[in-house]
mmCIF file of C-alpha atoms in Angstrom:
data_model
loop_
_atom_site.group_PDB
_atom_site.id
_atom_site.type_symbol
_atom_site.label_atom_id
_atom_site.label_comp_id
_atom_site.label_asym_id
_atom_site.label_seq_id
_atom_site.Cartn_x
_atom_site.Cartn_y
_atom_site.Cartn_z
ATOM 1 C CA UNK A 15 15.538 -79.759 24.800
ATOM 2 C CA UNK A 16 18.804 -80.378 23.047
ATOM 3 C CA UNK A 17 21.571 -77.788 22.704
ATOM 4 C CA UNK A 18 20.842 -77.523 19.022
ATOM 5 C CA UNK A 19 17.240 -76.408 19.758
ATOM 6 C CA UNK A 20 18.087 -73.662 22.284
ATOM 7 C CA UNK A 21 17.744 -70.296 20.533
ATOM 8 C CA UNK A 22 20.722 -68.063 20.976
ATOM 9 C CA UNK A 23 20.066 -64.378 21.392
ATOM 10 C CA UNK A 24 23.066 -62.269 20.546
ATOM 11 C CA UNK A 25 23.723 -58.876 22.153
ATOM 12 C CA UNK A 26 23.188 -55.908 19.925
ATOM 13 C CA UNK A 27 26.251 -54.744 18.087
ATOM 14 C CA UNK A 28 26.950 -51.164 19.156
ATOM 15 C CA UNK A 29 28.903 -50.551 15.954
ATOM 16 C CA UNK A 30 26.158 -51.765 13.611
ATOM 17 C CA UNK A 31 24.495 -49.073 11.475
ATOM 18 C CA UNK A 32 21.170 -47.895 12.778
ATOM 19 C CA UNK A 33 18.345 -46.038 11.093
ATOM 20 C CA UNK A 34 18.241 -42.333 11.904
ATOM 21 C CA UNK A 35 14.935 -40.564 12.143
ATOM 22 C CA UNK A 36 15.073 -37.236 10.315
ATOM 23 C CA UNK A 37 14.520 -34.294 12.627
ATOM 24 C CA UNK A 38 12.663 -31.426 10.979
ATOM 25 C CA UNK A 39 14.767 -28.306 10.769
ATOM 26 C CA UNK A 40 13.762 -24.675 10.597
ATOM 27 C CA UNK A 41 13.218 -23.282 7.131
ATOM 28 C CA UNK A 42 16.178 -21.443 5.664
ATOM 29 C CA UNK A 43 16.421 -17.730 6.303
ATOM 30 C CA UNK A 44 14.729 -15.789 3.542
ATOM 31 C CA UNK A 45 17.148 -12.899 3.800
ATOM 32 C CA UNK A 46 20.776 -13.461 4.702
ATOM 33 C CA UNK A 47 22.909 -10.447 3.742
ATOM 34 C CA UNK A 48 26.653 -10.540 4.302
ATOM 35 C CA UNK A 49 26.526 -7.204 6.145
ATOM 36 C CA UNK A 50 24.961 -6.571 9.541
ATOM 37 C CA UNK A 51 23.156 -3.855 11.458
ATOM 38 C CA UNK A 52 26.365 -2.060 12.378
ATOM 39 C CA UNK A 53 27.178 -1.691 8.696
ATOM 40 C CA UNK A 54 23.740 -0.179 8.112
ATOM 41 C CA UNK A 55 24.281 2.268 10.976
ATOM 42 C CA UNK A 56 27.649 3.236 9.531
ATOM 43 C CA UNK A 57 25.971 4.155 6.238
ATOM 44 C CA UNK A 58 23.338 6.138 8.138
ATOM 45 C CA UNK A 59 26.055 7.989 10.042
ATOM 46 C CA UNK A 60 27.936 8.760 6.848
ATOM 47 C CA UNK A 61 24.759 10.018 5.184
ATOM 48 C CA UNK A 62 23.985 12.369 8.068
ATOM 49 C CA UNK A 63 27.551 13.688 8.030
ATOM 50 C CA UNK A 64 27.428 14.297 4.273
ATOM 51 C CA UNK A 65 24.009 15.980 4.511
ATOM 52 C CA UNK A 66 25.471 18.442 7.025
ATOM 53 C CA UNK A 67 28.826 18.884 5.279
ATOM 54 C CA UNK A 68 27.629 19.496 1.710
ATOM 55 C CA UNK A 69 25.645 22.720 2.406
ATOM 56 C CA UNK A 70 28.514 24.035 4.538
ATOM 57 C CA UNK A 71 31.077 23.397 1.815
ATOM 58 C CA UNK A 72 28.803 24.944 -0.820
ATOM 59 C CA UNK A 73 28.276 28.056 1.309
ATOM 60 C CA UNK A 74 32.005 28.462 1.928
ATOM 61 C CA UNK A 75 32.799 28.203 -1.782
ATOM 62 C CA UNK A 76 29.952 30.527 -2.775
ATOM 63 C CA UNK A 77 30.994 33.104 -0.183
ATOM 64 C CA UNK A 78 34.569 33.193 -1.432
ATOM 65 C CA UNK A 79 33.666 33.364 -5.114
ATOM 66 C CA UNK A 80 30.312 35.184 -5.471
ATOM 67 C CA UNK A 81 29.200 36.581 -2.109
ATOM 68 C CA UNK A 82 32.361 37.846 -0.472
ATOM 69 C CA UNK A 83 30.556 40.780 1.175
ATOM 70 C CA UNK A 84 27.830 38.655 2.785
ATOM 71 C CA UNK A 85 28.027 36.696 6.007
ATOM 72 C CA UNK A 86 28.251 32.929 5.974
ATOM 73 C CA UNK A 87 24.715 32.499 7.326
ATOM 74 C CA UNK A 88 23.266 34.841 4.707
ATOM 75 C CA UNK A 89 25.007 32.932 1.938
ATOM 76 C CA UNK A 90 23.784 29.599 3.317
ATOM 77 C CA UNK A 91 20.196 30.888 3.415
ATOM 78 C CA UNK A 92 20.431 32.158 -0.162
ATOM 79 C CA UNK A 93 21.668 28.802 -1.419
ATOM 80 C CA UNK A 94 18.860 26.969 0.379
ATOM 81 C CA UNK A 95 16.367 29.053 -1.592
ATOM 82 C CA UNK A 96 17.888 28.139 -4.975
ATOM 83 C CA UNK A 97 16.260 25.005 -6.414
ATOM 84 C CA UNK A 98 19.171 24.339 -8.767
ATOM 85 C CA UNK A 99 21.599 24.340 -5.844
ATOM 86 C CA UNK A 100 19.388 21.966 -3.845
ATOM 87 C CA UNK A 101 19.133 19.601 -6.788
ATOM 88 C CA UNK A 102 22.888 19.717 -7.331
ATOM 89 C CA UNK A 103 23.379 19.012 -3.630
ATOM 90 C CA UNK A 104 21.540 15.722 -4.042
ATOM 91 C CA UNK A 105 24.235 14.558 -6.451
ATOM 92 C CA UNK A 106 26.959 15.536 -4.007
ATOM 93 C CA UNK A 107 25.213 13.603 -1.238
ATOM 94 C CA UNK A 108 24.504 10.509 -3.295
ATOM 95 C CA UNK A 109 28.070 10.062 -4.590
ATOM 96 C CA UNK A 110 29.913 9.330 -1.302
ATOM 97 C CA UNK A 111 27.003 7.298 0.105
ATOM 98 C CA UNK A 112 26.837 5.069 -2.974
ATOM 99 C CA UNK A 113 30.622 4.718 -3.043
ATOM 100 C CA UNK A 114 30.660 3.713 0.622
ATOM 101 C CA UNK A 115 27.991 1.038 0.131
ATOM 102 C CA UNK A 116 29.862 -0.465 -2.799
ATOM 103 C CA UNK A 117 33.215 -0.328 -0.961
ATOM 104 C CA UNK A 118 31.676 -1.931 2.116
ATOM 105 C CA UNK A 119 30.126 -4.864 0.258
ATOM 106 C CA UNK A 120 32.899 -5.515 -2.238
ATOM 107 C CA UNK A 121 35.885 -4.390 -0.161
ATOM 108 C CA UNK A 122 35.003 -5.764 3.267
ATOM 109 C CA UNK A 123 32.976 -8.841 2.336
ATOM 110 C CA UNK A 124 34.406 -9.605 -1.121
ATOM 111 C CA UNK A 125 30.977 -9.984 -2.707
ATOM 112 C CA UNK A 126 29.705 -8.393 -5.901
ATOM 113 C CA UNK A 127 27.580 -5.419 -4.943
ATOM 114 C CA UNK A 128 24.705 -5.835 -7.401
ATOM 115 C CA UNK A 129 24.454 -9.536 -6.670
ATOM 116 C CA UNK A 130 24.540 -9.046 -2.899
ATOM 117 C CA UNK A 131 22.002 -6.221 -3.015
ATOM 118 C CA UNK A 132 19.660 -8.461 -5.066
ATOM 119 C CA UNK A 133 19.379 -6.220 -8.084
ATOM 120 C CA UNK A 134 17.393 -8.762 -10.103
ATOM 121 C CA UNK A 135 15.591 -7.135 -12.995
ATOM 122 C CA UNK A 136 12.040 -8.562 -13.077
ATOM 123 C CA UNK A 137 10.630 -10.061 -16.261
ATOM 124 C CA UNK A 138 7.244 -8.347 -15.922
ATOM 125 C CA UNK A 139 8.859 -4.937 -15.614
ATOM 126 C CA UNK A 140 6.043 -2.976 -17.233
ATOM 127 C CA UNK A 141 3.459 -4.498 -14.915
ATOM 128 C CA UNK A 142 5.474 -3.539 -11.863
ATOM 129 C CA UNK A 143 5.977 -0.055 -13.278
ATOM 130 C CA UNK A 144 2.206 0.175 -13.783
ATOM 131 C CA UNK A 145 1.716 -0.836 -10.157
ATOM 132 C CA UNK A 146 3.542 2.334 -9.161
ATOM 133 C CA UNK A 147 1.202 4.391 -11.351
ATOM 134 C CA UNK A 148 -1.889 2.729 -9.863
ATOM 135 C CA UNK A 149 -0.523 3.357 -6.384
ATOM 136 C CA UNK A 150 -0.153 7.049 -7.213
ATOM 137 C CA UNK A 151 -3.821 7.402 -8.192
ATOM 138 C CA UNK A 152 -4.981 5.481 -5.132
ATOM 139 C CA UNK A 153 -2.884 7.569 -2.745
ATOM 140 C CA UNK A 154 -4.006 10.749 -4.513
ATOM 141 C CA UNK A 155 -7.560 9.863 -3.516
ATOM 142 C CA UNK A 156 -6.418 9.171 0.027
ATOM 143 C CA UNK A 157 -4.848 12.630 0.221
ATOM 144 C CA UNK A 158 -8.312 14.157 0.007
ATOM 145 C CA UNK A 159 -9.018 12.788 3.494
ATOM 146 C CA UNK A 160 -5.697 13.819 5.045
ATOM 147 C CA UNK A 161 -4.423 17.208 6.228
ATOM 148 C CA UNK A 162 -2.054 18.020 3.389
ATOM 149 C CA UNK A 163 0.127 21.176 3.376
ATOM 150 C CA UNK A 164 -0.838 24.009 1.022
ATOM 151 C CA UNK A 165 2.690 25.237 0.329
ATOM 152 C CA UNK A 166 5.824 23.126 0.734
ATOM 153 C CA UNK A 167 9.560 23.479 0.014
ATOM 154 C CA UNK A 168 9.206 20.647 -2.493
ATOM 155 C CA UNK A 169 6.796 22.641 -4.651
ATOM 156 C CA UNK A 170 9.256 25.528 -4.906
ATOM 157 C CA UNK A 171 11.649 23.238 -6.716
ATOM 158 C CA UNK A 172 9.273 23.645 -9.673
ATOM 159 C CA UNK A 173 9.449 27.451 -9.748
ATOM 160 C CA UNK A 174 11.260 27.404 -13.100
ATOM 161 C CA UNK A 175 10.716 24.976 -15.999
ATOM 162 C CA UNK A 176 14.427 24.183 -16.134
ATOM 163 C CA UNK A 177 14.547 23.134 -12.490
ATOM 164 C CA UNK A 178 11.266 21.259 -12.850
ATOM 165 C CA UNK A 179 12.534 19.173 -15.761
ATOM 166 C CA UNK A 180 15.800 18.458 -13.987
ATOM 167 C CA UNK A 181 13.947 17.395 -10.858
ATOM 168 C CA UNK A 182 11.623 15.195 -12.910
ATOM 169 C CA UNK A 183 14.584 13.336 -14.390
ATOM 170 C CA UNK A 184 16.103 12.789 -10.957
ATOM 171 C CA UNK A 185 12.716 11.709 -9.552
ATOM 172 C CA UNK A 186 12.502 8.736 -11.902
ATOM 173 C CA UNK A 187 16.189 7.784 -12.006
ATOM 174 C CA UNK A 188 18.779 8.665 -9.396
ATOM 175 C CA UNK A 189 16.378 9.487 -6.560
ATOM 176 C CA UNK A 190 14.450 6.199 -6.412
ATOM 177 C CA UNK A 191 17.609 4.269 -7.290
ATOM 178 C CA UNK A 192 19.541 5.527 -4.267
ATOM 179 C CA UNK A 193 16.589 5.267 -1.903
ATOM 180 C CA UNK A 194 15.770 1.713 -2.965
ATOM 181 C CA UNK A 195 19.386 0.611 -2.807
ATOM 182 C CA UNK A 196 19.637 1.737 0.790
ATOM 183 C CA UNK A 197 16.178 1.106 2.237
ATOM 184 C CA UNK A 198 15.079 -2.028 0.379
ATOM 185 C CA UNK A 199 18.502 -3.294 -0.662
ATOM 186 C CA UNK A 200 20.685 -2.539 2.357
ATOM 187 C CA UNK A 201 18.444 -1.975 5.389
ATOM 188 C CA UNK A 202 15.502 -4.283 4.701
ATOM 189 C CA UNK A 203 17.356 -7.649 4.559
ATOM 190 C CA UNK A 204 19.053 -6.992 7.911
ATOM 191 C CA UNK A 205 15.723 -6.188 9.593
ATOM 192 C CA UNK A 206 13.936 -9.071 7.865
ATOM 193 C CA UNK A 207 16.584 -11.551 8.972
ATOM 194 C CA UNK A 208 16.340 -10.438 12.581
ATOM 195 C CA UNK A 209 12.637 -9.583 12.967
ATOM 196 C CA UNK A 210 10.802 -11.236 10.079
ATOM 197 C CA UNK A 211 9.512 -10.050 6.729
ATOM 198 C CA UNK A 212 6.534 -8.044 8.007
ATOM 199 C CA UNK A 213 8.544 -6.067 10.533
ATOM 200 C CA UNK A 214 11.310 -5.638 7.980
ATOM 201 C CA UNK A 215 8.894 -4.037 5.523
ATOM 202 C CA UNK A 216 7.288 -1.775 8.149
ATOM 203 C CA UNK A 217 10.476 -0.653 9.890
ATOM 204 C CA UNK A 218 12.076 0.129 6.549
ATOM 205 C CA UNK A 219 9.100 2.174 5.375
ATOM 206 C CA UNK A 220 9.056 4.262 8.576
ATOM 207 C CA UNK A 221 12.402 6.073 8.150
ATOM 208 C CA UNK A 222 11.699 6.213 4.422
ATOM 209 C CA UNK A 223 8.640 8.332 5.173
ATOM 210 C CA UNK A 224 10.290 10.401 7.884
ATOM 211 C CA UNK A 225 13.209 11.574 5.750
ATOM 212 C CA UNK A 226 10.731 13.233 3.378
ATOM 213 C CA UNK A 227 9.098 15.293 6.137
ATOM 214 C CA UNK A 228 11.229 18.452 5.591
ATOM 215 C CA UNK A 229 10.271 18.493 1.897
ATOM 216 C CA UNK A 230 6.575 18.609 2.801
ATOM 217 C CA UNK A 231 6.631 21.130 5.615
ATOM 218 C CA UNK A 232 6.674 18.473 8.370
ATOM 219 C CA UNK A 233 3.062 17.532 7.590
ATOM 220 C CA UNK A 234 2.153 14.112 8.973
ATOM 221 C CA UNK A 235 -0.382 13.522 6.199
ATOM 222 C CA UNK A 236 2.320 13.707 3.548
ATOM 223 C CA UNK A 237 4.604 11.494 5.634
ATOM 224 C CA UNK A 238 1.821 8.906 5.917
ATOM 225 C CA UNK A 239 1.397 8.817 2.143
ATOM 226 C CA UNK A 240 5.117 8.301 1.609
ATOM 227 C CA UNK A 241 5.148 5.677 4.368
ATOM 228 C CA UNK A 242 2.516 3.749 2.403
ATOM 229 C CA UNK A 243 4.679 4.055 -0.709
ATOM 230 C CA UNK A 244 7.472 2.487 1.312
ATOM 231 C CA UNK A 245 5.156 -0.311 2.431
ATOM 232 C CA UNK A 246 4.243 -1.198 -1.145
ATOM 233 C CA UNK A 247 7.859 -1.043 -2.290
ATOM 234 C CA UNK A 248 8.861 -3.234 0.635
ATOM 235 C CA UNK A 249 6.174 -5.819 -0.080
ATOM 236 C CA UNK A 250 7.252 -5.973 -3.715
ATOM 237 C CA UNK A 251 10.858 -6.358 -2.608
ATOM 238 C CA UNK A 252 9.915 -9.166 -0.200
ATOM 239 C CA UNK A 253 7.747 -11.059 -2.689
ATOM 240 C CA UNK A 254 10.028 -10.748 -5.707
ATOM 241 C CA UNK A 255 13.288 -10.667 -3.719
ATOM 242 C CA UNK A 256 14.371 -7.997 -6.174
ATOM 243 C CA UNK A 257 15.453 -4.426 -5.527
ATOM 244 C CA UNK A 258 15.026 -3.831 -9.239
ATOM 245 C CA UNK A 259 11.305 -4.526 -8.810
ATOM 246 C CA UNK A 260 10.911 -2.103 -5.889
ATOM 247 C CA UNK A 261 12.817 0.493 -7.903
ATOM 248 C CA UNK A 262 10.326 0.161 -10.751
ATOM 249 C CA UNK A 263 7.394 0.648 -8.366
ATOM 250 C CA UNK A 264 9.064 3.720 -6.896
ATOM 251 C CA UNK A 265 9.938 5.126 -10.321
ATOM 252 C CA UNK A 266 6.415 4.431 -11.583
ATOM 253 C CA UNK A 267 4.923 6.354 -8.669
ATOM 254 C CA UNK A 268 7.250 9.345 -9.104
ATOM 255 C CA UNK A 269 7.046 9.252 -12.882
ATOM 256 C CA UNK A 270 3.253 9.359 -12.880
ATOM 257 C CA UNK A 271 3.331 12.333 -10.536
ATOM 258 C CA UNK A 272 5.842 14.201 -12.718
ATOM 259 C CA UNK A 273 4.028 13.373 -15.966
ATOM 260 C CA UNK A 274 0.675 14.615 -14.681
ATOM 261 C CA UNK A 275 2.269 17.788 -13.312
ATOM 262 C CA UNK A 276 3.982 18.429 -16.651
ATOM 263 C CA UNK A 277 0.778 17.960 -18.643
ATOM 264 C CA UNK A 278 -1.406 20.047 -16.339
ATOM 265 C CA UNK A 279 1.074 22.932 -16.254
ATOM 266 C CA UNK A 280 1.857 22.848 -19.985
ATOM 267 C CA UNK A 281 5.459 21.839 -19.570
ATOM 268 C CA UNK A 282 5.906 23.364 -16.097
ATOM 269 C CA UNK A 283 5.281 26.835 -17.512
ATOM 270 C CA UNK A 284 2.152 27.618 -15.496
ATOM 271 C CA UNK A 285 2.813 26.260 -12.044
ATOM 272 C CA UNK A 286 0.173 27.104 -9.409
ATOM 273 C CA UNK A 287 1.258 29.309 -6.533
ATOM 274 C CA UNK A 288 0.127 26.755 -3.931
#
């Protein structure tokens, strides 16, 4: 065999480009908030401090202005029995908590609050609002099989038509807004990122139900119903990725309850005793 016929095999060039096989990567995180669990705990701590401080401050002011001859404890007990004072206290609690959430997101992380919290107004708003109404009727049927309290502190907020109307307005506006901003907007994405969507929905609904226990005489049946409301709101939040959608479900549930109560009591003028 001549030299011209001998095949020459060259060594592979280590610098030559080679084909790279794509390695499958994990799907992107569904929820990725800029804040973390410590930020959520800081809001919880602030809320607890404000809940304790507001009644104390109100009692001190009332004692100095209107009840100077009564003891501090007597004044505090009187204020706790006044629905208008309790409703006003909600405003005083909501203000610093909302301000702290906004300052934390925009001040610490330099992100627009409403964008970071995923306040995306859904297109099918009326359908989502109707879902809240349907949920109310379904859970009303469920209440027939649960041990529900006969007389609760919440019902005494309707003792006068004025307080009842004021509470009704709060129940479909500020109340569900603040609760959804914190539970489904602030707490849920942190839990969902760490533990998954299902656990995020469940573990957000649990404290949501527990905080309503004092309003319903610490009855577990009422807490279970509100826990289920939290589950539905959480599922809607997870599916739509919109706190605006979970707010509409929450407002639809509360609004249906208030509307039926108003109609059945002729404008809150004939409230039942229990």
